[in-house]
Coordinates of C-alpha atoms in Angstrom, one line a residue:
Chain A
M1 CA -0.1 0.0 0.1
H2 CA 1.2 3.3 -0.9
S3 CA 0.5 6.3 1.5
D4 CA 1.1 10.0 0.8
H5 CA 2.1 10.6 4.4
A6 CA 5.2 9.3 5.8
S7 CA 4.9 7.2 9.0
L8 CA 5.8 8.6 12.3
K9 CA 8.9 6.5 12.5
L10 CA 10.2 7.6 9.2
K11 CA 9.6 11.3 10.4
I12 CA 11.6 10.7 13.6
A13 CA 14.4 9.1 11.7
A14 CA 14.7 11.9 9.3
A15 CA 14.7 14.4 12.1
A16 CA 17.3 12.4 13.9
G17 CA 19.3 12.4 10.7
L18 CA 19.2 16.1 10.3
L19 CA 19.9 16.8 13.9
F20 CA 22.8 14.4 13.7
L21 CA 24.2 16.5 10.6
H22 CA 23.4 20.2 12.1
L23 CA 23.4 19.9 15.8
P24 CA 27.1 20.0 16.0
I25 CA 27.3 23.0 13.8
A26 CA 24.9 24.7 16.0
L27 CA 27.0 23.8 19.1
I28 CA 30.0 25.5 17.4
F29 CA 27.9 28.5 17.3
V30 CA 26.9 28.3 20.9
Y31 CA 30.3 27.9 22.1
A32 CA 31.2 31.4 20.4
F33 CA 29.1 32.9 23.4
T34 CA 30.4 30.9 26.4
T35 CA 32.0 32.5 29.3
E36 CA 34.5 29.6 29.7
E37 CA 37.6 29.8 27.7
K38 CA 39.8 26.6 28.5
S39 CA 37.6 23.7 27.6
F40 CA 34.4 23.1 25.7
Q41 CA 32.1 22.6 28.8
W42 CA 28.5 21.6 28.4
P43 CA 26.2 23.4 29.3
P44 CA 28.1 26.7 29.0
P45 CA 28.3 28.3 32.5
G46 CA 27.3 31.5 31.1
Y47 CA 26.7 33.6 28.0
T48 CA 28.8 36.6 26.9
L49 CA 29.6 38.6 23.6
K50 CA 33.0 39.6 24.7
W51 CA 34.8 37.0 22.3
F52 CA 33.5 39.1 19.4
A53 CA 35.5 41.8 20.8
A54 CA 38.5 39.8 21.4
T55 CA 38.4 38.5 18.0
W56 CA 38.3 41.8 16.6
D57 CA 41.4 42.8 18.3
R58 CA 43.5 39.8 17.3
P59 CA 45.8 40.9 14.4
D60 CA 46.6 37.2 13.7
V61 CA 42.8 36.7 12.8
W62 CA 42.8 39.6 10.6
E63 CA 45.9 38.5 8.9
A64 CA 44.7 35.0 8.2
M65 CA 41.4 36.4 7.2
A66 CA 43.2 38.8 4.7
L67 CA 45.2 35.8 3.4
S68 CA 42.2 33.6 3.0
L69 CA 40.3 36.3 1.2
K70 CA 43.1 37.3 -0.9
V71 CA 43.7 33.7 -1.9
A72 CA 40.1 32.9 -2.7
A73 CA 39.7 35.8 -4.8
I74 CA 42.9 35.4 -7.0
S75 CA 42.1 31.5 -7.4
T76 CA 38.7 32.3 -8.4
L77 CA 39.6 34.9 -10.9
L78 CA 42.3 32.6 -12.3
A79 CA 39.7 29.8 -12.4
M80 CA 36.9 31.8 -14.1
L81 CA 39.6 32.7 -16.8
L82 CA 41.2 29.3 -17.5
G83 CA 38.1 27.3 -16.7
T84 CA 36.1 29.3 -19.1
L85 CA 38.6 29.2 -21.9
C86 CA 39.2 25.5 -21.4
A87 CA 35.3 24.7 -21.4
A88 CA 35.1 26.9 -24.6
A89 CA 38.0 24.9 -26.3
V90 CA 36.5 21.5 -25.3
S91 CA 32.8 22.1 -26.2
R92 CA 33.4 24.5 -29.2
T93 CA 35.9 22.8 -31.2
K94 CA 37.1 19.2 -32.1
F95 CA 40.8 18.2 -31.8
F96 CA 42.9 15.2 -31.1
G97 CA 42.9 14.1 -27.4
R98 CA 39.8 16.4 -26.5
E99 CA 38.3 13.5 -24.3
S100 CA 41.6 13.1 -22.5
I101 CA 41.9 16.8 -21.7
S102 CA 38.4 17.0 -20.5
L103 CA 39.4 14.0 -18.2
L104 CA 42.6 15.6 -17.2
V105 CA 41.0 18.9 -16.2
I106 CA 38.5 17.3 -13.9
L107 CA 40.9 14.6 -12.3
P108 CA 42.2 17.1 -9.6
I109 CA 38.8 17.1 -8.0
A110 CA 38.8 13.2 -7.8
L111 CA 42.1 13.0 -6.4
P112 CA 42.4 13.2 -2.7
G113 CA 43.5 16.5 -1.3
V114 CA 46.6 14.9 0.4
V115 CA 47.9 13.5 -3.0
T116 CA 47.6 16.8 -4.8
G117 CA 49.0 18.5 -1.9
I118 CA 52.1 16.3 -1.7
A119 CA 52.5 16.2 -5.5
L120 CA 52.4 20.2 -5.7
R121 CA 54.9 20.4 -2.6
S122 CA 57.3 18.1 -4.2
A123 CA 56.9 19.9 -7.5
F124 CA 57.4 23.4 -5.9
S125 CA 60.5 22.1 -4.2
I126 CA 62.0 20.3 -7.2
A127 CA 61.5 23.7 -9.2
E128 CA 63.0 25.6 -6.2
V129 CA 59.9 27.8 -5.9
P130 CA 59.8 29.5 -2.4
F131 CA 56.2 29.0 -0.6
S132 CA 54.2 32.0 -0.8
T133 CA 50.7 33.4 -1.3
W134 CA 51.0 32.5 -5.0
T135 CA 52.0 28.7 -4.2
I136 CA 48.6 28.8 -2.2
V137 CA 46.7 30.2 -5.0
L138 CA 48.2 27.7 -7.4
G139 CA 47.2 24.8 -5.2
H140 CA 43.5 26.2 -4.6
A141 CA 43.3 26.8 -8.6
T142 CA 44.0 23.2 -9.3
F143 CA 40.4 22.3 -8.0
C144 CA 38.7 26.0 -8.5
V145 CA 39.3 25.5 -12.3
V146 CA 37.4 22.4 -12.3
I147 CA 34.5 24.0 -10.7
V148 CA 34.3 26.6 -13.1
Y149 CA 35.0 24.3 -16.0
N150 CA 32.2 21.9 -15.1
N151 CA 29.8 24.8 -14.8
A152 CA 30.9 26.5 -18.2
V153 CA 30.9 23.4 -20.0
A154 CA 27.4 22.4 -19.1
R155 CA 26.3 25.8 -20.3
F156 CA 28.3 25.7 -23.5
R157 CA 26.7 22.2 -24.4
R158 CA 23.3 23.8 -23.8
T159 CA 23.8 26.7 -25.7
S160 CA 23.2 26.3 -29.6
G161 CA 26.5 26.5 -31.5
S162 CA 24.7 28.4 -34.1
L163 CA 24.3 31.4 -32.0
I164 CA 27.8 32.4 -32.6
E165 CA 27.4 32.1 -36.4
A166 CA 24.2 33.8 -36.3
S167 CA 25.6 36.8 -34.5
M168 CA 28.4 36.9 -37.0
D169 CA 25.9 36.6 -39.7
L170 CA 24.1 39.6 -38.6
G171 CA 27.3 41.7 -38.7
A172 CA 28.9 41.3 -35.3
N173 CA 32.6 40.6 -35.3
L174 CA 34.3 38.4 -32.6
F175 CA 34.6 40.9 -30.0
Q176 CA 30.9 42.0 -30.3
T177 CA 29.8 38.4 -30.5
L178 CA 31.6 37.6 -27.3
R179 CA 30.0 40.7 -25.5
H180 CA 26.5 40.4 -26.8
V181 CA 26.0 36.8 -27.4
I182 CA 28.6 34.6 -25.6
L183 CA 29.0 36.3 -22.3
P184 CA 25.4 37.0 -21.5
N185 CA 24.6 33.2 -22.4
I186 CA 27.4 32.0 -20.0
A187 CA 27.1 34.7 -17.4
T188 CA 25.2 33.0 -14.6
A189 CA 27.2 29.7 -15.1
L190 CA 30.3 31.9 -14.7
V191 CA 29.1 33.6 -11.7
V192 CA 27.8 30.4 -10.0
G193 CA 31.2 28.7 -10.8
G194 CA 33.0 31.6 -9.4
M195 CA 30.9 31.6 -6.3
L196 CA 31.3 27.9 -5.6
A197 CA 35.2 28.1 -6.4
F198 CA 35.3 31.1 -3.9
A199 CA 33.6 28.9 -1.2
L200 CA 35.8 25.9 -1.9
S201 CA 38.9 27.9 -1.7
F202 CA 38.0 29.8 1.4
D203 CA 37.6 26.8 3.6
E204 CA 40.3 24.7 2.0
V205 CA 42.7 22.9 4.6
I206 CA 44.5 19.9 3.1
V207 CA 46.2 21.3 -0.1
T208 CA 46.9 24.5 1.8
T209 CA 48.9 22.8 4.4
F210 CA 51.3 21.4 2.0
T211 CA 51.5 24.6 0.0
A212 CA 51.3 27.3 2.5
G213 CA 54.8 27.5 4.0
Q214 CA 54.6 29.7 7.0
Q215 CA 51.6 31.7 6.2
Q216 CA 48.3 30.9 7.7
T217 CA 44.9 31.0 5.9
L218 CA 41.9 31.0 8.1
P219 CA 41.1 27.5 8.2
I220 CA 44.7 26.8 9.0
W221 CA 44.8 29.4 11.8
M222 CA 41.8 27.6 13.2
L223 CA 43.3 24.1 13.2
E224 CA 46.4 25.6 14.9
E225 CA 44.3 27.5 17.4
L226 CA 42.5 24.3 18.5
V227 CA 45.7 22.9 20.3
R228 CA 46.0 26.2 22.2
P229 CA 44.0 26.3 25.5
R230 CA 43.6 30.1 25.7
E231 CA 40.8 32.2 24.1
R232 CA 39.2 29.1 22.7
P233 CA 35.9 30.8 21.8
V234 CA 37.6 33.0 19.3
T235 CA 38.1 30.1 17.3
N236 CA 34.2 29.6 17.3
V237 CA 33.8 33.0 16.4
V238 CA 36.0 32.7 13.6
A239 CA 34.2 29.4 12.7
M240 CA 30.8 31.3 12.5
V241 CA 32.6 33.7 9.9
V242 CA 33.9 31.1 7.8
V243 CA 30.5 29.5 7.7
L244 CA 28.7 32.6 6.6
V245 CA 31.5 33.5 4.0
T246 CA 31.2 30.2 2.5
L247 CA 27.3 29.6 2.7
L248 CA 26.4 33.1 1.2
P249 CA 28.1 32.3 -2.1
I250 CA 26.6 28.9 -2.3
L251 CA 23.2 30.0 -1.5
G252 CA 23.8 32.8 -4.2
A253 CA 24.7 30.1 -6.6
Y254 CA 21.8 28.1 -5.9
Y255 CA 19.3 30.8 -6.3
L256 CA 20.9 32.0 -9.5
T257 CA 20.8 28.5 -11.1
R258 CA 17.3 27.9 -10.4
G259 CA 14.8 28.4 -13.4
T260 CA 17.7 28.8 -15.9
E261 CA 17.1 25.5 -17.6
A262 CA 14.4 27.0 -20.0
V263 CA 16.5 30.0 -20.8
A264 CA 19.9 28.6 -21.6
G265 CA 18.8 25.4 -23.3
Q266 CA 16.4 27.2 -25.8
G267 CA 18.4 26.6 -29.0
K268 CA 15.7 24.9 -31.2
Chain B
M1 CA 25.8 40.2 -62.9
P2 CA 25.0 37.1 -61.0
A3 CA 24.1 37.6 -57.5
V4 CA 26.4 34.5 -56.4
S5 CA 28.7 32.9 -58.7
F6 CA 30.9 29.7 -57.9
D7 CA 33.9 29.3 -60.0
H8 CA 35.3 25.7 -59.7
V9 CA 34.8 25.9 -56.0
S10 CA 35.6 23.0 -54.0
R11 CA 35.6 22.5 -50.0
H12 CA 37.4 19.5 -48.7
F13 CA 37.5 18.3 -45.1
G14 CA 40.5 16.0 -45.2
A15 CA 39.8 13.1 -47.6
V16 CA 36.0 14.1 -47.6
K17 CA 35.1 16.2 -50.7
A18 CA 32.0 18.0 -49.3
V19 CA 32.0 20.3 -52.2
D20 CA 33.8 19.3 -55.2
D21 CA 34.5 21.6 -58.3
V22 CA 31.1 23.3 -58.2
I23 CA 30.2 26.0 -60.9
L24 CA 27.1 28.0 -60.5
D25 CA 25.6 31.1 -61.2
I26 CA 22.6 32.3 -59.2
A27 CA 21.0 35.4 -60.9
E28 CA 19.8 38.4 -59.0
G29 CA 16.1 38.2 -57.8
E30 CA 16.0 34.5 -58.2
F31 CA 14.4 32.0 -55.9
F32 CA 17.3 29.3 -55.9
A33 CA 17.0 25.8 -54.4
M34 CA 19.7 23.6 -53.6
L35 CA 18.2 20.1 -53.4
G36 CA 20.0 16.8 -52.4
P37 CA 20.4 14.0 -50.1
S38 CA 21.9 14.6 -46.6
G39 CA 25.8 14.7 -47.0
S40 CA 25.5 16.0 -50.5
G41 CA 27.2 19.2 -50.1
K42 CA 24.2 21.5 -50.5
T43 CA 24.7 23.0 -47.1
T44 CA 28.3 23.4 -47.2
C45 CA 27.6 25.4 -50.4
L46 CA 25.3 27.8 -48.4
R47 CA 27.9 28.0 -45.8
L48 CA 30.5 29.0 -48.5
I49 CA 28.2 32.0 -49.4
A50 CA 27.5 33.0 -46.0
G51 CA 31.2 32.8 -45.0
F52 CA 31.2 30.2 -42.4
E53 CA 33.3 28.0 -44.7
R54 CA 36.2 28.7 -46.9
P55 CA 36.8 27.2 -50.2
T56 CA 39.8 24.8 -50.4
A57 CA 39.9 25.8 -54.1
G58 CA 38.0 28.0 -56.4
D59 CA 36.5 31.5 -56.3
I60 CA 33.3 32.8 -55.0
R61 CA 31.7 36.1 -56.0
I62 CA 28.7 37.8 -54.4
F63 CA 27.5 40.6 -56.8
G64 CA 30.9 40.5 -58.7
E65 CA 32.9 41.0 -55.5
P66 CA 35.3 38.2 -54.7
V67 CA 34.6 37.1 -51.1
A68 CA 37.5 34.6 -50.2
D69 CA 38.8 37.0 -47.6
L70 CA 35.6 38.4 -46.2
P71 CA 34.4 37.2 -43.1
P72 CA 30.5 36.4 -42.4
Y73 CA 30.2 39.8 -40.7
K74 CA 31.3 41.9 -43.8
R75 CA 28.9 40.2 -46.4
Q76 CA 25.9 41.4 -47.6
V77 CA 24.0 38.0 -46.9
N78 CA 21.9 36.9 -44.1
T79 CA 21.1 33.4 -42.9
V80 CA 18.0 31.8 -41.7
F81 CA 19.4 28.9 -39.8
Q82 CA 17.9 25.3 -39.6
D83 CA 17.7 25.6 -35.8
Y84 CA 16.6 29.3 -36.2
A85 CA 19.6 30.2 -33.6
L86 CA 17.5 32.9 -31.8
F87 CA 19.5 34.4 -29.1
P88 CA 17.8 33.1 -25.8
H89 CA 18.7 36.0 -23.6
L90 CA 17.1 38.5 -25.9
N91 CA 13.3 39.0 -26.4
V92 CA 11.9 38.7 -29.7
R93 CA 12.2 42.5 -30.6
D94 CA 15.9 42.6 -29.7
N95 CA 16.7 39.5 -31.6
V96 CA 15.0 41.1 -34.8
A97 CA 17.0 44.4 -34.0
Y98 CA 20.2 42.7 -33.2
G99 CA 21.9 43.4 -36.7
L100 CA 20.7 47.1 -36.5
M101 CA 22.2 47.4 -33.2
I102 CA 25.6 45.9 -34.2
A103 CA 25.3 48.5 -37.2
G104 CA 25.1 51.2 -34.5
R105 CA 21.5 52.3 -35.3
G106 CA 19.8 54.1 -32.5
K107 CA 17.3 52.4 -30.0
R108 CA 14.1 54.1 -31.3
E109 CA 14.9 53.6 -34.8
R110 CA 15.8 50.0 -34.6
H111 CA 12.9 49.1 -32.5
A112 CA 10.6 50.6 -35.2
E113 CA 12.3 48.7 -38.0
A114 CA 12.2 45.6 -35.9
E115 CA 8.4 46.0 -35.2
A116 CA 7.8 46.6 -38.9
A117 CA 9.8 43.6 -39.8
L118 CA 7.8 41.4 -37.3
E119 CA 4.5 42.9 -38.9
M120 CA 5.8 41.7 -42.3
V121 CA 6.1 38.0 -40.9
R122 CA 2.8 38.5 -39.2
L123 CA 4.2 38.5 -35.6
G124 CA 3.3 42.3 -34.7
G125 CA 2.9 42.7 -31.0
Y126 CA 5.1 39.7 -30.2
G127 CA 8.2 41.9 -29.6
S128 CA 8.4 41.5 -25.8
R129 CA 8.0 37.8 -25.7
K130 CA 11.2 35.6 -25.1
P131 CA 11.8 33.0 -28.0
S132 CA 11.2 30.3 -25.7
E133 CA 7.6 31.3 -25.4
L134 CA 7.2 31.1 -29.0
S135 CA 6.0 27.9 -31.3
G136 CA 8.2 26.5 -33.7
G137 CA 6.4 28.3 -36.6
Q138 CA 6.6 31.6 -34.8
R139 CA 10.3 31.2 -34.0
Q140 CA 10.9 30.5 -37.7
R141 CA 9.0 33.8 -38.4
V142 CA 11.4 35.7 -36.0
A143 CA 14.4 34.2 -37.6
L144 CA 13.0 35.4 -41.0
A145 CA 12.3 39.0 -39.8
R146 CA 15.9 39.1 -38.0
A147 CA 17.4 38.2 -41.3
L148 CA 15.3 40.4 -43.7
V149 CA 15.4 43.4 -41.3
N150 CA 19.2 44.0 -42.4
K151 CA 18.0 44.3 -46.1
P152 CA 20.5 41.7 -47.2
R153 CA 21.2 41.4 -51.0
V154 CA 20.9 37.4 -50.9
L155 CA 19.1 35.6 -48.0
L156 CA 20.2 32.1 -47.3
L157 CA 17.8 29.4 -45.9
D158 CA 19.2 26.3 -44.5
E159 CA 16.2 23.9 -44.3
P160 CA 14.3 26.5 -42.6
L161 CA 10.7 24.5 -42.8
G162 CA 12.5 21.2 -41.6
A163 CA 11.2 21.3 -38.0
L164 CA 7.6 22.4 -38.8
D165 CA 4.7 20.0 -39.3
L166 CA 3.2 19.2 -42.7
K167 CA 0.5 21.9 -42.8
L168 CA 2.5 24.6 -41.1
R169 CA 5.3 23.8 -43.8
E170 CA 3.0 24.1 -46.7
Q171 CA 1.6 27.5 -45.4
M172 CA 5.2 28.8 -45.0
Q173 CA 6.2 27.7 -48.3
E174 CA 3.7 29.9 -49.8
E175 CA 4.4 32.9 -47.6
L176 CA 8.1 32.6 -48.2
K177 CA 7.3 32.5 -52.1
T178 CA 5.1 35.6 -51.7
L179 CA 7.7 37.5 -49.6
Q180 CA 10.5 36.8 -52.0
R181 CA 8.4 38.3 -54.9
Q182 CA 7.3 41.3 -52.7
L183 CA 10.9 42.0 -51.7
G184 CA 12.9 41.0 -54.9
I185 CA 15.7 39.6 -52.7
T186 CA 17.7 36.6 -54.1
F187 CA 16.8 33.8 -52.1
V188 CA 19.0 30.6 -51.9
F189 CA 17.2 27.7 -50.1
V190 CA 18.7 24.5 -49.2
T191 CA 16.3 21.4 -48.7
H192 CA 16.3 17.7 -49.1
D193 CA 12.5 17.7 -49.8
Q194 CA 12.1 17.5 -53.6
G195 CA 8.5 18.8 -53.3
E196 CA 9.6 21.8 -51.4
A197 CA 12.3 22.6 -54.0
L198 CA 10.1 22.1 -57.0
S199 CA 7.0 24.0 -55.6
M200 CA 8.8 27.1 -54.5
A201 CA 12.0 27.6 -56.7
D202 CA 12.7 29.4 -60.0
R203 CA 15.6 27.0 -60.4
V204 CA 16.8 24.0 -58.8
A205 CA 20.3 22.7 -58.4
V206 CA 20.6 18.8 -57.7
F207 CA 23.4 17.9 -55.4
N208 CA 25.0 14.5 -55.0
E209 CA 28.5 13.7 -53.3
G210 CA 29.5 17.1 -53.4
R211 CA 28.7 17.9 -56.9
I212 CA 25.9 19.7 -58.8
I213 CA 24.5 17.1 -61.2
Q214 CA 21.7 19.1 -62.8
V215 CA 20.6 22.6 -62.7
G216 CA 17.3 23.8 -64.2
S217 CA 13.6 24.8 -63.7
P218 CA 11.4 22.6 -61.8
E219 CA 9.9 21.5 -64.9
D220 CA 13.2 20.5 -66.3
I221 CA 14.3 18.7 -63.3
Y222 CA 10.9 16.8 -63.1
F223 CA 10.3 16.1 -66.6
R224 CA 13.7 16.0 -68.1
P225 CA 16.2 14.5 -65.7
E226 CA 19.8 14.4 -67.2
V227 CA 21.0 11.4 -65.1
P228 CA 19.3 8.3 -63.4
F229 CA 20.1 10.0 -60.0
V230 CA 17.9 13.0 -60.7
A231 CA 15.1 10.9 -62.0
D232 CA 15.2 8.7 -59.1
F233 CA 15.6 11.3 -56.4
V234 CA 13.4 14.1 -57.7
G235 CA 9.9 12.5 -57.5
S236 CA 11.0 8.9 -57.5
S237 CA 10.8 8.4 -61.5
N238 CA 11.2 5.0 -62.8
V239 CA 14.6 4.3 -64.2
L240 CA 14.8 2.0 -67.2
P241 CA 18.2 0.3 -67.7
E242 CA 20.0 0.4 -70.9
A243 CA 19.4 -3.0 -72.0
L244 CA 15.5 -2.6 -71.8
V245 CA 15.6 0.8 -73.4
A246 CA 17.8 -0.6 -76.3
R247 CA 14.9 -3.1 -76.8
L248 CA 12.1 -0.5 -76.4
A249 CA 13.3 2.5 -77.9
G250 CA 16.2 1.4 -79.8
E251 CA 18.8 3.5 -77.8
T252 CA 21.5 2.3 -75.6
C253 CA 21.0 4.9 -72.5
P254 CA 19.0 4.7 -69.4
A255 CA 15.6 6.3 -69.5
A256 CA 13.1 7.7 -67.1
I257 CA 9.4 7.4 -67.0
R258 CA 7.1 9.2 -64.5
P259 CA 4.9 6.6 -62.3
E260 CA 1.8 8.8 -63.3
R261 CA 2.5 8.4 -67.0
L262 CA 2.7 4.6 -66.9
R263 CA -0.6 2.8 -68.0
L264 CA -1.9 -0.5 -67.7
T265 CA -3.3 -2.3 -71.0
S266 CA -3.8 -5.7 -71.9
E267 CA -1.3 -5.1 -74.7
G268 CA 1.7 -3.4 -74.3
P269 CA 5.6 -3.2 -75.0
L270 CA 6.6 -4.4 -71.5
K271 CA 5.3 -7.3 -69.5
A272 CA 5.2 -6.8 -65.6
R273 CA 4.0 -8.8 -62.7
V274 CA 2.2 -6.7 -60.0
T275 CA 4.2 -7.1 -56.4
G276 CA 2.5 -4.6 -54.4
L277 CA -0.3 -2.0 -54.1
S278 CA -0.7 0.8 -51.7
F279 CA -3.7 3.3 -51.4
L280 CA -2.5 6.9 -51.4
G281 CA -6.0 8.8 -51.5
L282 CA -5.6 10.7 -54.7
S283 CA -4.2 7.5 -56.5
T284 CA -3.2 4.0 -55.8
R285 CA 0.7 3.4 -56.1
V286 CA 1.3 -0.2 -57.6
S287 CA 4.7 -1.8 -57.8
F288 CA 5.7 -4.1 -60.7
D289 CA 8.6 -6.5 -61.4
A290 CA 9.2 -5.9 -65.0
E291 CA 11.8 -8.3 -66.5
G292 CA 13.8 -7.8 -63.5
T293 CA 13.4 -4.0 -63.1
R294 CA 11.5 -2.5 -60.3
L295 CA 8.9 -0.1 -61.5
T296 CA 6.1 2.0 -59.8
A297 CA 2.9 3.5 -61.4
L298 CA 0.4 5.9 -59.9
L299 CA -3.1 4.7 -61.0
P300 CA -6.0 7.3 -60.7
Q301 CA -8.9 5.9 -58.7
D302 CA -11.4 5.6 -61.5
V303 CA -9.1 3.1 -63.1
A304 CA -9.6 -0.6 -62.6
R305 CA -7.1 -1.7 -59.9
P306 CA -5.1 -4.9 -60.6
R307 CA -4.5 -7.5 -57.8
E308 CA -1.2 -8.6 -56.4
G309 CA 0.4 -11.2 -58.6
D310 CA -1.5 -10.3 -61.9
E311 CA 0.4 -10.3 -65.0
V312 CA -0.2 -7.1 -66.9
A313 CA 1.2 -5.2 -69.7
L314 CA 2.6 -1.6 -69.4
S315 CA 2.4 1.2 -72.0
W316 CA 3.1 4.9 -72.2
A317 CA 3.0 7.6 -74.7
A318 CA 6.2 7.9 -76.7
E319 CA 7.0 11.5 -75.5
D320 CA 6.8 10.1 -71.8
L321 CA 9.9 8.0 -72.0
H322 CA 12.6 10.4 -71.5
L323 CA 16.1 9.1 -72.6
M324 CA 19.0 10.2 -70.6
R325 CA 21.7 10.1 -73.4
A326 CA 25.2 10.6 -72.3
G327 CA 26.7 14.1 -73.1
Q328 CA 23.2 15.5 -73.0
R329 CA 24.3 17.2 -69.7
A330 CA 23.6 20.9 -70.1
N331 CA 26.1 23.5 -68.9
P332 CA 25.2 24.3 -65.3
R333 CA 25.5 28.1 -66.2
A334 CA 23.2 27.7 -69.0
G335 CA 19.7 29.2 -68.4
A336 CA 20.6 31.4 -65.6

């Protein structure tokens, strides 16, 4: 028998599952307000807002935050440029080895971060590249490119190839075609890819540990901070910020991609 | 001066000769059809005129001007694409006004012209809709308006009616024909539908394997095919092999006879056995095996129908047996 209403047991199980997924995150938020600073004691003995002020006054937080934003912004821009160009090449032209290129571009996201990280680290040391912001950016770009590439390729595939010819047929040169036809058609895919890439880069830990050298991005700073038994709730405040900074672009991407199927797929 | 002329034009893709040594003149103001099976080179020819393909050899001129080095956006031709290629992010008005916008015309002016072009294809008032909100037939008209608003000297149409249902297709055939007469623009129309080519075009070029094998008026193509391929492809004429023609007409060359011109008689030059019958409404199609050659006849409904397996005789008026003598091939430039 089929029923339109889920049974009570199923509802409870679903609720338990969701709680298991999200309760720990809520706890992180709660500890940002605790008055106790050395251990994560439950329930918190009292509540305070002083950790927000404490976080505000910590220069190491600001440094890590600035580095994370900088790395995420540069890797995202790099990924948007390279990912889009690569997607255009793979979906617009036919050449020998096209499928292999496509696979090789996607591969970094399938590889464990540890492998990518070790590979990059040994590559950097063989090439005698000193660790810097740019080595972190390169590490992040390996998976950011994939995100943008995947979004752009999907959009290019759904966009009729004759649109470019139609534009040129109507008198537009390559630059005008890019501006008036290609960019408007792939814009949302690019923005979405960029937002997801930014979010991925902003909270990346594993690859960063291998490519960062002495610098600390925000997630690395948090990791280090956990072993220090002083001002622990500051970490929680930072965690809240990280969640917000990564969640907003993802939500934005979600809203932008809703309902674009009919528009972008319209070729015939 | 011809609107479009091909002088020994070839377009090879590696070993594939998509277009092979084509010689062709299309006159100004002509409704010209390129007809052929898929892969016969007709669409590549159209793309050569539009500028999406460059010839590997030969010389293409549009109104006397060599266009080998002109990109598509510098040619005075516009194309109606098979899939219409309407810009999904623009509404209908901006789609139609795209060419004018690129040409740098002011917003008010180009919108007025786009609206007039939409009126011309009977889509006045549809300007604010998105292409995705239109039916196939309406999109087709928008594509037409978008091309015509630029006042091209040659309009290229790549199987524009292929995606429409039969009734809409017939209606659009008449509208296109009327529009072409009104505007006096040269239309070059690619199709694989022989009925469409014959009913709309002033002249038809039949393509096969990258070459033009016959150019002529629809009557020429239909009643006076020069080679068996044309006889067979255009309206499925019966092709009689040389040996049979030698006995029947005393000449050693293949011959064609239209299915509607075959008559069933009790006494006739050709004995045949009925192998199949199908009712087509206006007529009945009868298939025969005549001394090893497959023939079909279209019999009007008021003629007594044979039955499958009947042994009958076929006859025809002498002038209906069209002999395809070698060397009779006319110069494709003739009759332009």
